[in-house]
């Protein structure tokens, strides 16, 4: 029974679309499981360092360090009055954090390249199939003696496109 309050989560999704979504989710899970321990560690560190918990931790630690070394906390002796040690720690931390971020970005870039390749292949397949459909429609129209409104557009749609030529032309226009 369907009413305005409840909603079937699969409503509006075709079985094919639902299957494709599940296949993509499963593939992503497999790729995450297949990731090396070092990659998982870099991702975990990057995720933590990109969180507010990391900011709060640094505010607390660096804040305490600065306040203590400015002699603002009675009973706690200063250990880094020139803040050289703090600067060194922050610098070394920045080196490692930027490396972890780059490792994670490299993985994300490789995944984005795979998705772009897949998207291109699907687009090329769709273009090829639409060209076949346009040819078939032209043949049907000729057999039924139906004149299309724009024969030129239909002829253009029924021509194959060379994707490598399209890429060449795009690159020519960028120069």
mmCIF file with all atom_site columns, C-alpha atoms in Angstrom, residues 22-168:
data_model
loop_
_atom_site.group_PDB
_atom_site.id
_atom_site.type_symbol
_atom_site.label_atom_id
_atom_site.label_alt_id
_atom_site.label_comp_id
_atom_site.label_asym_id
_atom_site.label_entity_id
_atom_site.label_seq_id
_atom_site.pdbx_PDB_ins_code
_atom_site.Cartn_x
_atom_site.Cartn_y
_atom_site.Cartn_z
_atom_site.occupancy
_atom_site.B_iso_or_equiv
_atom_site.pdbx_formal_charge
_atom_site.auth_seq_id
_atom_site.auth_comp_id
_atom_site.auth_asym_id
_atom_site.auth_atom_id
_atom_site.pdbx_PDB_model_num
ATOM 1   C CA . UNK A 1 22  ? 24.727 -2.193 -6.720  1.00 0.00 ? 22  UNK A CA 1
ATOM 2   C CA . UNK A 1 23  ? 27.508 -3.240 -9.123  1.00 0.00 ? 23  UNK A CA 1
ATOM 3   C CA . UNK A 1 24  ? 29.276 0.113  -8.670  1.00 0.00 ? 24  UNK A CA 1
ATOM 4   C CA . UNK A 1 25  ? 28.933 -0.046 -4.883  1.00 0.00 ? 25  UNK A CA 1
ATOM 5   C CA . UNK A 1 26  ? 30.324 -3.593 -4.838  1.00 0.00 ? 26  UNK A CA 1
ATOM 6   C CA . UNK A 1 27  ? 33.206 -2.613 -7.109  1.00 0.00 ? 27  UNK A CA 1
ATOM 7   C CA . UNK A 1 28  ? 34.104 0.305  -4.838  1.00 0.00 ? 28  UNK A CA 1
ATOM 8   C CA . UNK A 1 29  ? 34.060 -2.059 -1.824  1.00 0.00 ? 29  UNK A CA 1
ATOM 9   C CA . UNK A 1 30  ? 36.332 -4.523 -3.649  1.00 0.00 ? 30  UNK A CA 1
ATOM 10  C CA . UNK A 1 31  ? 38.763 -1.739 -4.521  1.00 0.00 ? 31  UNK A CA 1
ATOM 11  C CA . UNK A 1 32  ? 38.817 -0.564 -0.897  1.00 0.00 ? 32  UNK A CA 1
ATOM 12  C CA . UNK A 1 33  ? 39.476 -4.120 0.304   1.00 0.00 ? 33  UNK A CA 1
ATOM 13  C CA . UNK A 1 34  ? 42.234 -4.537 -2.296  1.00 0.00 ? 34  UNK A CA 1
ATOM 14  C CA . UNK A 1 35  ? 44.003 -1.339 -1.236  1.00 0.00 ? 35  UNK A CA 1
ATOM 15  C CA . UNK A 1 36  ? 47.415 -1.884 0.325   1.00 0.00 ? 36  UNK A CA 1
ATOM 16  C CA . UNK A 1 37  ? 47.843 -1.358 4.062   1.00 0.00 ? 37  UNK A CA 1
ATOM 17  C CA . UNK A 1 38  ? 49.995 1.705  3.407   1.00 0.00 ? 38  UNK A CA 1
ATOM 18  C CA . UNK A 1 39  ? 47.276 3.245  1.214   1.00 0.00 ? 39  UNK A CA 1
ATOM 19  C CA . UNK A 1 40  ? 44.622 2.565  3.840   1.00 0.00 ? 40  UNK A CA 1
ATOM 20  C CA . UNK A 1 41  ? 46.847 4.137  6.497   1.00 0.00 ? 41  UNK A CA 1
ATOM 21  C CA . UNK A 1 42  ? 47.453 7.221  4.324   1.00 0.00 ? 42  UNK A CA 1
ATOM 22  C CA . UNK A 1 43  ? 43.700 7.526  3.702   1.00 0.00 ? 43  UNK A CA 1
ATOM 23  C CA . UNK A 1 44  ? 42.933 7.186  7.410   1.00 0.00 ? 44  UNK A CA 1
ATOM 24  C CA . UNK A 1 45  ? 45.524 9.804  8.348   1.00 0.00 ? 45  UNK A CA 1
ATOM 25  C CA . UNK A 1 46  ? 44.260 12.142 5.619   1.00 0.00 ? 46  UNK A CA 1
ATOM 26  C CA . UNK A 1 47  ? 40.677 11.656 6.785   1.00 0.00 ? 47  UNK A CA 1
ATOM 27  C CA . UNK A 1 48  ? 41.633 12.441 10.397  1.00 0.00 ? 48  UNK A CA 1
ATOM 28  C CA . UNK A 1 49  ? 43.763 15.454 9.506   1.00 0.00 ? 49  UNK A CA 1
ATOM 29  C CA . UNK A 1 50  ? 40.872 16.826 7.475   1.00 0.00 ? 50  UNK A CA 1
ATOM 30  C CA . UNK A 1 51  ? 38.564 16.770 10.481  1.00 0.00 ? 51  UNK A CA 1
ATOM 31  C CA . UNK A 1 52  ? 37.639 19.293 13.138  1.00 0.00 ? 52  UNK A CA 1
ATOM 32  C CA . UNK A 1 53  ? 38.934 16.873 15.789  1.00 0.00 ? 53  UNK A CA 1
ATOM 33  C CA . UNK A 1 54  ? 42.408 17.390 14.317  1.00 0.00 ? 54  UNK A CA 1
ATOM 34  C CA . UNK A 1 55  ? 41.955 21.170 14.487  1.00 0.00 ? 55  UNK A CA 1
ATOM 35  C CA . UNK A 1 56  ? 40.773 20.994 18.114  1.00 0.00 ? 56  UNK A CA 1
ATOM 36  C CA . UNK A 1 57  ? 43.702 18.752 19.042  1.00 0.00 ? 57  UNK A CA 1
ATOM 37  C CA . UNK A 1 58  ? 46.156 21.225 17.515  1.00 0.00 ? 58  UNK A CA 1
ATOM 38  C CA . UNK A 1 59  ? 44.520 24.212 19.169  1.00 0.00 ? 59  UNK A CA 1
ATOM 39  C CA . UNK A 1 60  ? 44.811 22.434 22.522  1.00 0.00 ? 60  UNK A CA 1
ATOM 40  C CA . UNK A 1 61  ? 48.390 21.163 22.123  1.00 0.00 ? 61  UNK A CA 1
ATOM 41  C CA . UNK A 1 62  ? 49.859 24.221 20.404  1.00 0.00 ? 62  UNK A CA 1
ATOM 42  C CA . UNK A 1 63  ? 47.847 26.547 22.615  1.00 0.00 ? 63  UNK A CA 1
ATOM 43  C CA . UNK A 1 64  ? 49.166 24.853 25.756  1.00 0.00 ? 64  UNK A CA 1
ATOM 44  C CA . UNK A 1 65  ? 52.710 24.866 24.342  1.00 0.00 ? 65  UNK A CA 1
ATOM 45  C CA . UNK A 1 66  ? 52.584 28.585 23.579  1.00 0.00 ? 66  UNK A CA 1
ATOM 46  C CA . UNK A 1 67  ? 50.895 29.599 26.840  1.00 0.00 ? 67  UNK A CA 1
ATOM 47  C CA . UNK A 1 68  ? 53.284 27.492 28.932  1.00 0.00 ? 68  UNK A CA 1
ATOM 48  C CA . UNK A 1 69  ? 56.373 28.817 27.151  1.00 0.00 ? 69  UNK A CA 1
ATOM 49  C CA . UNK A 1 70  ? 55.216 32.417 27.563  1.00 0.00 ? 70  UNK A CA 1
ATOM 50  C CA . UNK A 1 71  ? 55.237 31.792 31.354  1.00 0.00 ? 71  UNK A CA 1
ATOM 51  C CA . UNK A 1 72  ? 51.480 32.348 31.563  1.00 0.00 ? 72  UNK A CA 1
ATOM 52  C CA . UNK A 1 73  ? 50.919 29.120 33.527  1.00 0.00 ? 73  UNK A CA 1
ATOM 53  C CA . UNK A 1 74  ? 52.306 29.333 37.060  1.00 0.00 ? 74  UNK A CA 1
ATOM 54  C CA . UNK A 1 75  ? 54.209 26.281 38.209  1.00 0.00 ? 75  UNK A CA 1
ATOM 55  C CA . UNK A 1 76  ? 54.967 25.002 34.693  1.00 0.00 ? 76  UNK A CA 1
ATOM 56  C CA . UNK A 1 77  ? 58.526 25.724 33.615  1.00 0.00 ? 77  UNK A CA 1
ATOM 57  C CA . UNK A 1 78  ? 59.140 26.884 30.023  1.00 0.00 ? 78  UNK A CA 1
ATOM 58  C CA . UNK A 1 79  ? 60.980 24.369 27.871  1.00 0.00 ? 79  UNK A CA 1
ATOM 59  C CA . UNK A 1 80  ? 60.922 26.138 24.479  1.00 0.00 ? 80  UNK A CA 1
ATOM 60  C CA . UNK A 1 81  ? 61.017 29.892 25.058  1.00 0.00 ? 81  UNK A CA 1
ATOM 61  C CA . UNK A 1 82  ? 62.153 30.662 21.497  1.00 0.00 ? 82  UNK A CA 1
ATOM 62  C CA . UNK A 1 83  ? 59.535 28.270 20.020  1.00 0.00 ? 83  UNK A CA 1
ATOM 63  C CA . UNK A 1 84  ? 62.201 26.681 17.811  1.00 0.00 ? 84  UNK A CA 1
ATOM 64  C CA . UNK A 1 85  ? 61.169 23.185 18.829  1.00 0.00 ? 85  UNK A CA 1
ATOM 65  C CA . UNK A 1 86  ? 57.505 23.970 18.198  1.00 0.00 ? 86  UNK A CA 1
ATOM 66  C CA . UNK A 1 87  ? 58.371 25.349 14.752  1.00 0.00 ? 87  UNK A CA 1
ATOM 67  C CA . UNK A 1 88  ? 60.436 22.241 13.964  1.00 0.00 ? 88  UNK A CA 1
ATOM 68  C CA . UNK A 1 89  ? 57.621 19.916 15.073  1.00 0.00 ? 89  UNK A CA 1
ATOM 69  C CA . UNK A 1 90  ? 55.088 21.868 13.005  1.00 0.00 ? 90  UNK A CA 1
ATOM 70  C CA . UNK A 1 91  ? 57.406 21.778 9.967   1.00 0.00 ? 91  UNK A CA 1
ATOM 71  C CA . UNK A 1 92  ? 58.044 18.045 10.163  1.00 0.00 ? 92  UNK A CA 1
ATOM 72  C CA . UNK A 1 93  ? 54.327 17.427 10.692  1.00 0.00 ? 93  UNK A CA 1
ATOM 73  C CA . UNK A 1 94  ? 53.521 19.550 7.620   1.00 0.00 ? 94  UNK A CA 1
ATOM 74  C CA . UNK A 1 95  ? 55.971 17.532 5.500   1.00 0.00 ? 95  UNK A CA 1
ATOM 75  C CA . UNK A 1 96  ? 54.386 14.237 6.508   1.00 0.00 ? 96  UNK A CA 1
ATOM 76  C CA . UNK A 1 97  ? 50.813 15.505 6.240   1.00 0.00 ? 97  UNK A CA 1
ATOM 77  C CA . UNK A 1 98  ? 51.382 16.887 2.755   1.00 0.00 ? 98  UNK A CA 1
ATOM 78  C CA . UNK A 1 99  ? 52.883 13.528 1.731   1.00 0.00 ? 99  UNK A CA 1
ATOM 79  C CA . UNK A 1 100 ? 49.840 11.640 3.068   1.00 0.00 ? 100 UNK A CA 1
ATOM 80  C CA . UNK A 1 101 ? 47.513 14.034 1.260   1.00 0.00 ? 101 UNK A CA 1
ATOM 81  C CA . UNK A 1 102 ? 49.443 13.549 -1.989  1.00 0.00 ? 102 UNK A CA 1
ATOM 82  C CA . UNK A 1 103 ? 49.272 9.757  -1.634  1.00 0.00 ? 103 UNK A CA 1
ATOM 83  C CA . UNK A 1 104 ? 45.510 9.946  -1.159  1.00 0.00 ? 104 UNK A CA 1
ATOM 84  C CA . UNK A 1 105 ? 45.150 12.397 -4.050  1.00 0.00 ? 105 UNK A CA 1
ATOM 85  C CA . UNK A 1 106 ? 47.133 10.086 -6.323  1.00 0.00 ? 106 UNK A CA 1
ATOM 86  C CA . UNK A 1 107 ? 44.744 7.237  -5.526  1.00 0.00 ? 107 UNK A CA 1
ATOM 87  C CA . UNK A 1 108 ? 41.711 9.477  -6.072  1.00 0.00 ? 108 UNK A CA 1
ATOM 88  C CA . UNK A 1 109 ? 43.190 10.708 -9.355  1.00 0.00 ? 109 UNK A CA 1
ATOM 89  C CA . UNK A 1 110 ? 43.728 7.137  -10.572 1.00 0.00 ? 110 UNK A CA 1
ATOM 90  C CA . UNK A 1 111 ? 40.108 6.302  -9.675  1.00 0.00 ? 111 UNK A CA 1
ATOM 91  C CA . UNK A 1 112 ? 38.900 9.455  -11.461 1.00 0.00 ? 112 UNK A CA 1
ATOM 92  C CA . UNK A 1 113 ? 40.898 8.467  -14.543 1.00 0.00 ? 113 UNK A CA 1
ATOM 93  C CA . UNK A 1 114 ? 39.226 5.042  -14.528 1.00 0.00 ? 114 UNK A CA 1
ATOM 94  C CA . UNK A 1 115 ? 35.788 6.637  -14.239 1.00 0.00 ? 115 UNK A CA 1
ATOM 95  C CA . UNK A 1 116 ? 36.607 9.088  -17.041 1.00 0.00 ? 116 UNK A CA 1
ATOM 96  C CA . UNK A 1 117 ? 37.722 6.207  -19.278 1.00 0.00 ? 117 UNK A CA 1
ATOM 97  C CA . UNK A 1 118 ? 34.537 4.304  -18.474 1.00 0.00 ? 118 UNK A CA 1
ATOM 98  C CA . UNK A 1 119 ? 32.438 7.415  -19.109 1.00 0.00 ? 119 UNK A CA 1
ATOM 99  C CA . UNK A 1 120 ? 34.146 7.942  -22.464 1.00 0.00 ? 120 UNK A CA 1
ATOM 100 C CA . UNK A 1 121 ? 33.608 4.309  -23.468 1.00 0.00 ? 121 UNK A CA 1
ATOM 101 C CA . UNK A 1 122 ? 29.928 4.466  -22.517 1.00 0.00 ? 122 UNK A CA 1
ATOM 102 C CA . UNK A 1 123 ? 29.504 7.752  -24.399 1.00 0.00 ? 123 UNK A CA 1
ATOM 103 C CA . UNK A 1 124 ? 31.176 6.293  -27.491 1.00 0.00 ? 124 UNK A CA 1
ATOM 104 C CA . UNK A 1 125 ? 28.978 3.207  -27.287 1.00 0.00 ? 125 UNK A CA 1
ATOM 105 C CA . UNK A 1 126 ? 25.851 5.346  -26.895 1.00 0.00 ? 126 UNK A CA 1
ATOM 106 C CA . UNK A 1 127 ? 26.889 7.503  -29.868 1.00 0.00 ? 127 UNK A CA 1
ATOM 107 C CA . UNK A 1 128 ? 27.493 4.383  -31.970 1.00 0.00 ? 128 UNK A CA 1
ATOM 108 C CA . UNK A 1 129 ? 24.135 2.895  -31.006 1.00 0.00 ? 129 UNK A CA 1
ATOM 109 C CA . UNK A 1 130 ? 22.306 6.187  -31.665 1.00 0.00 ? 130 UNK A CA 1
ATOM 110 C CA . UNK A 1 131 ? 23.939 6.345  -35.108 1.00 0.00 ? 131 UNK A CA 1
ATOM 111 C CA . UNK A 1 132 ? 22.557 2.869  -35.834 1.00 0.00 ? 132 UNK A CA 1
ATOM 112 C CA . UNK A 1 133 ? 19.102 3.952  -34.621 1.00 0.00 ? 133 UNK A CA 1
ATOM 113 C CA . UNK A 1 134 ? 19.236 7.052  -36.844 1.00 0.00 ? 134 UNK A CA 1
ATOM 114 C CA . UNK A 1 135 ? 20.123 4.883  -39.852 1.00 0.00 ? 135 UNK A CA 1
ATOM 115 C CA . UNK A 1 136 ? 17.280 2.510  -39.049 1.00 0.00 ? 136 UNK A CA 1
ATOM 116 C CA . UNK A 1 137 ? 14.841 5.418  -38.700 1.00 0.00 ? 137 UNK A CA 1
ATOM 117 C CA . UNK A 1 138 ? 15.997 6.759  -42.061 1.00 0.00 ? 138 UNK A CA 1
ATOM 118 C CA . UNK A 1 139 ? 15.367 3.364  -43.650 1.00 0.00 ? 139 UNK A CA 1
ATOM 119 C CA . UNK A 1 140 ? 11.923 3.113  -42.021 1.00 0.00 ? 140 UNK A CA 1
ATOM 120 C CA . UNK A 1 141 ? 11.046 6.643  -43.149 1.00 0.00 ? 141 UNK A CA 1
ATOM 121 C CA . UNK A 1 142 ? 12.112 5.825  -46.713 1.00 0.00 ? 142 UNK A CA 1
ATOM 122 C CA . UNK A 1 143 ? 10.114 2.582  -46.753 1.00 0.00 ? 143 UNK A CA 1
ATOM 123 C CA . UNK A 1 144 ? 7.001  4.362  -45.419 1.00 0.00 ? 144 UNK A CA 1
ATOM 124 C CA . UNK A 1 145 ? 7.641  7.295  -47.754 1.00 0.00 ? 145 UNK A CA 1
ATOM 125 C CA . UNK A 1 146 ? 7.749  9.744  -44.829 1.00 0.00 ? 146 UNK A CA 1
ATOM 126 C CA . UNK A 1 147 ? 9.767  12.888 -45.365 1.00 0.00 ? 147 UNK A CA 1
ATOM 127 C CA . UNK A 1 148 ? 11.508 14.099 -42.178 1.00 0.00 ? 148 UNK A CA 1
ATOM 128 C CA . UNK A 1 149 ? 11.298 17.798 -41.308 1.00 0.00 ? 149 UNK A CA 1
ATOM 129 C CA . UNK A 1 150 ? 15.062 18.091 -41.501 1.00 0.00 ? 150 UNK A CA 1
ATOM 130 C CA . UNK A 1 151 ? 16.591 15.466 -43.749 1.00 0.00 ? 151 UNK A CA 1
ATOM 131 C CA . UNK A 1 152 ? 20.016 17.093 -43.294 1.00 0.00 ? 152 UNK A CA 1
ATOM 132 C CA . UNK A 1 153 ? 19.876 16.658 -39.489 1.00 0.00 ? 153 UNK A CA 1
ATOM 133 C CA . UNK A 1 154 ? 18.847 13.019 -39.849 1.00 0.00 ? 154 UNK A CA 1
ATOM 134 C CA . UNK A 1 155 ? 21.679 12.363 -42.317 1.00 0.00 ? 155 UNK A CA 1
ATOM 135 C CA . UNK A 1 156 ? 24.137 14.044 -39.962 1.00 0.00 ? 156 UNK A CA 1
ATOM 136 C CA . UNK A 1 157 ? 22.922 11.933 -37.032 1.00 0.00 ? 157 UNK A CA 1
ATOM 137 C CA . UNK A 1 158 ? 23.345 8.756  -39.056 1.00 0.00 ? 158 UNK A CA 1
ATOM 138 C CA . UNK A 1 159 ? 27.038 9.414  -39.802 1.00 0.00 ? 159 UNK A CA 1
ATOM 139 C CA . UNK A 1 160 ? 29.710 7.757  -37.676 1.00 0.00 ? 160 UNK A CA 1
ATOM 140 C CA . UNK A 1 161 ? 31.919 10.073 -35.645 1.00 0.00 ? 161 UNK A CA 1
ATOM 141 C CA . UNK A 1 162 ? 35.628 9.397  -35.225 1.00 0.00 ? 162 UNK A CA 1
ATOM 142 C CA . UNK A 1 163 ? 36.319 10.099 -31.534 1.00 0.00 ? 163 UNK A CA 1
ATOM 143 C CA . UNK A 1 164 ? 40.053 10.491 -32.101 1.00 0.00 ? 164 UNK A CA 1
ATOM 144 C CA . UNK A 1 165 ? 39.308 13.233 -34.662 1.00 0.00 ? 165 UNK A CA 1
ATOM 145 C CA . UNK A 1 166 ? 37.073 14.981 -32.127 1.00 0.00 ? 166 UNK A CA 1
ATOM 146 C CA . UNK A 1 167 ? 39.882 14.925 -29.552 1.00 0.00 ? 167 UNK A CA 1
ATOM 147 C CA . UNK A 1 168 ? 42.348 16.202 -32.180 1.00 0.00 ? 168 UNK A CA 1
#
